[in-house]
mmCIF file of C-alpha atoms in Angstrom:
data_model
loop_
_atom_site.group_PDB
_atom_site.id
_atom_site.type_symbol
_atom_site.label_atom_id
_atom_site.label_comp_id
_atom_site.label_asym_id
_atom_site.label_seq_id
_atom_site.Cartn_x
_atom_site.Cartn_y
_atom_site.Cartn_z
ATOM 1 C CA UNK A 1 97.128 109.230 101.061
ATOM 2 C CA UNK A 2 97.334 105.708 100.020
ATOM 3 C CA UNK A 3 100.614 103.918 100.690
ATOM 4 C CA UNK A 4 101.612 104.169 97.033
ATOM 5 C CA UNK A 5 101.060 107.844 97.052
ATOM 6 C CA UNK A 6 103.941 110.198 97.504
ATOM 7 C CA UNK A 7 103.643 113.629 99.467
ATOM 8 C CA UNK A 8 104.469 116.632 97.353
ATOM 9 C CA UNK A 9 108.443 117.113 97.763
ATOM 10 C CA UNK A 10 108.796 120.146 99.885
ATOM 11 C CA UNK A 11 112.818 120.827 99.065
ATOM 12 C CA UNK A 12 113.879 120.893 95.682
ATOM 13 C CA UNK A 13 116.911 123.321 95.552
ATOM 14 C CA UNK A 14 119.228 122.273 92.565
ATOM 15 C CA UNK A 15 123.126 122.611 92.612
ATOM 16 C CA UNK A 16 124.218 125.558 90.606
ATOM 17 C CA UNK A 17 125.453 128.986 90.075
ATOM 18 C CA UNK A 18 122.221 130.966 90.167
ATOM 19 C CA UNK A 19 121.143 132.691 93.496
ATOM 20 C CA UNK A 20 119.401 130.204 95.851
ATOM 21 C CA UNK A 21 121.042 127.086 94.248
ATOM 22 C CA UNK A 22 123.129 124.818 96.360
ATOM 23 C CA UNK A 23 126.693 125.721 96.473
ATOM 24 C CA UNK A 24 128.866 122.629 95.188
ATOM 25 C CA UNK A 25 131.331 121.856 97.902
ATOM 26 C CA UNK A 26 132.677 118.307 98.402
ATOM 27 C CA UNK A 27 132.099 117.156 102.077
ATOM 28 C CA UNK A 28 129.163 119.659 102.661
ATOM 29 C CA UNK A 29 126.377 117.277 101.826
ATOM 30 C CA UNK A 30 124.799 113.990 103.561
ATOM 31 C CA UNK A 31 122.499 111.812 101.680
ATOM 32 C CA UNK A 32 120.190 110.170 104.024
ATOM 33 C CA UNK A 33 118.597 106.729 103.090
ATOM 34 C CA UNK A 34 116.970 103.888 104.198
ATOM 35 C CA UNK A 35 117.452 100.306 102.670
ATOM 36 C CA UNK A 36 113.507 99.815 103.158
ATOM 37 C CA UNK A 37 112.631 102.628 100.699
ATOM 38 C CA UNK A 38 113.179 101.719 97.146
ATOM 39 C CA UNK A 39 112.759 105.347 95.906
ATOM 40 C CA UNK A 40 116.053 106.093 98.113
ATOM 41 C CA UNK A 41 118.057 103.219 96.452
ATOM 42 C CA UNK A 42 118.125 105.201 93.083
ATOM 43 C CA UNK A 43 119.942 108.018 94.854
ATOM 44 C CA UNK A 44 122.597 105.791 96.472
ATOM 45 C CA UNK A 45 123.079 103.803 93.167
ATOM 46 C CA UNK A 46 123.850 107.052 91.248
ATOM 47 C CA UNK A 47 126.115 108.222 94.139
ATOM 48 C CA UNK A 48 128.113 105.146 93.887
ATOM 49 C CA UNK A 49 128.197 105.195 90.082
ATOM 50 C CA UNK A 50 129.351 108.519 89.857
ATOM 51 C CA UNK A 51 132.193 108.035 92.389
ATOM 52 C CA UNK A 52 130.561 110.439 94.815
ATOM 53 C CA UNK A 53 131.288 108.726 98.114
ATOM 54 C CA UNK A 54 133.851 110.835 99.127
ATOM 55 C CA UNK A 55 132.408 113.919 98.070
ATOM 56 C CA UNK A 56 128.706 113.264 99.664
ATOM 57 C CA UNK A 57 128.485 111.236 102.821
ATOM 58 C CA UNK A 58 125.814 108.564 103.294
ATOM 59 C CA UNK A 59 123.406 108.274 106.568
ATOM 60 C CA UNK A 60 121.317 105.448 107.144
ATOM 61 C CA UNK A 61 118.079 105.218 109.123
ATOM 62 C CA UNK A 62 116.463 102.196 110.442
ATOM 63 C CA UNK A 63 114.317 100.267 107.930
ATOM 64 C CA UNK A 64 111.511 100.376 110.058
ATOM 65 C CA UNK A 65 110.097 103.550 110.707
ATOM 66 C CA UNK A 66 109.148 104.512 114.354
ATOM 67 C CA UNK A 67 106.197 106.517 115.506
ATOM 68 C CA UNK A 68 108.289 109.616 115.374
ATOM 69 C CA UNK A 69 109.522 108.826 111.873
ATOM 70 C CA UNK A 70 112.734 107.711 110.335
ATOM 71 C CA UNK A 71 115.198 107.006 113.053
ATOM 72 C CA UNK A 72 119.139 106.812 113.387
ATOM 73 C CA UNK A 73 118.717 103.708 115.785
ATOM 74 C CA UNK A 74 121.376 101.745 113.911
ATOM 75 C CA UNK A 75 124.187 104.222 114.666
ATOM 76 C CA UNK A 76 125.794 104.235 117.733
ATOM 77 C CA UNK A 77 123.875 105.768 120.839
ATOM 78 C CA UNK A 78 120.931 106.080 118.094
ATOM 79 C CA UNK A 79 122.430 109.148 116.946
ATOM 80 C CA UNK A 80 123.464 110.117 113.410
ATOM 81 C CA UNK A 81 127.616 110.602 113.914
ATOM 82 C CA UNK A 82 127.623 113.586 111.319
ATOM 83 C CA UNK A 83 124.591 115.544 111.878
ATOM 84 C CA UNK A 84 124.114 114.682 115.574
ATOM 85 C CA UNK A 85 120.307 114.097 115.543
ATOM 86 C CA UNK A 86 118.414 110.913 116.485
ATOM 87 C CA UNK A 87 115.326 111.556 114.126
ATOM 88 C CA UNK A 88 115.365 112.853 110.610
ATOM 89 C CA UNK A 89 112.391 114.782 111.242
ATOM 90 C CA UNK A 90 114.992 117.085 113.253
ATOM 91 C CA UNK A 91 116.493 118.259 109.999
ATOM 92 C CA UNK A 92 112.992 118.717 108.187
ATOM 93 C CA UNK A 93 111.816 120.819 111.129
ATOM 94 C CA UNK A 94 115.196 122.827 110.905
ATOM 95 C CA UNK A 95 114.568 123.559 107.533
ATOM 96 C CA UNK A 96 110.807 124.611 107.976
ATOM 97 C CA UNK A 97 109.586 124.881 111.355
ATOM 98 C CA UNK A 98 106.109 124.870 110.118
ATOM 99 C CA UNK A 99 106.751 121.541 108.222
ATOM 100 C CA UNK A 100 103.752 119.294 108.498
ATOM 101 C CA UNK A 101 104.389 116.427 106.405
ATOM 102 C CA UNK A 102 106.412 113.240 106.879
ATOM 103 C CA UNK A 103 110.229 113.326 106.845
ATOM 104 C CA UNK A 104 111.007 111.279 103.840
ATOM 105 C CA UNK A 105 114.089 109.612 102.226
ATOM 106 C CA UNK A 106 116.221 110.153 100.254
ATOM 107 C CA UNK A 107 117.076 113.365 101.954
ATOM 108 C CA UNK A 108 120.240 115.527 100.790
ATOM 109 C CA UNK A 109 121.087 117.368 103.936
ATOM 110 C CA UNK A 110 123.463 120.450 103.995
ATOM 111 C CA UNK A 111 125.662 119.498 106.886
ATOM 112 C CA UNK A 112 126.686 123.029 107.588
ATOM 113 C CA UNK A 113 123.105 124.347 108.203
ATOM 114 C CA UNK A 114 121.635 121.171 109.274
ATOM 115 C CA UNK A 115 118.736 121.698 106.926
ATOM 116 C CA UNK A 116 117.064 119.221 104.122
ATOM 117 C CA UNK A 117 117.845 121.020 100.873
ATOM 118 C CA UNK A 118 116.433 118.474 98.417
ATOM 119 C CA UNK A 119 114.063 115.524 99.249
ATOM 120 C CA UNK A 120 112.650 115.222 95.607
ATOM 121 C CA UNK A 121 113.093 111.219 95.183
ATOM 122 C CA UNK A 122 112.416 111.345 91.517
ATOM 123 C CA UNK A 123 114.900 114.602 90.612
ATOM 124 C CA UNK A 124 117.602 113.747 93.023
ATOM 125 C CA UNK A 125 119.515 111.100 91.066
ATOM 126 C CA UNK A 126 119.524 113.663 88.025
ATOM 127 C CA UNK A 127 120.829 116.305 90.601
ATOM 128 C CA UNK A 128 123.681 114.432 91.638
ATOM 129 C CA UNK A 129 124.617 113.551 87.969
ATOM 130 C CA UNK A 130 124.415 117.040 86.765
ATOM 131 C CA UNK A 131 126.325 118.295 89.789
ATOM 132 C CA UNK A 132 129.150 115.591 89.003
ATOM 133 C CA UNK A 133 131.539 117.988 86.979
ATOM 134 C CA UNK A 134 131.205 120.638 89.305
ATOM 135 C CA UNK A 135 132.134 118.361 92.489
ATOM 136 C CA UNK A 136 135.584 116.924 90.658
#
């Protein structure tokens, strides 16, 4: 896979009222991003424009990916203060113990289950927009 190609998104659950959809609960989700990733900027911008800062928390990984993947080394003690993890891959493996791809950003994480629920960089901004009415 070349540097400009993206792996297939593994987690693509939408918000909604259908079985298997994400429940709309303010404070339940955390959006993980890196300032180094242009694809992650879109979701962060949409979150800001829609006024979802108090509804969906934001976590940042180090802009330089280590050998173990995206790391929360910018946070105190190198651990995300909400999820309690050092590497983003922990929530990917918690979501699917047989996950073999790279942990990518942006990633929407369910704080209660500590699982990635959506990492679809192209659809996540729309997902946030569609869920706005339900979050208010």
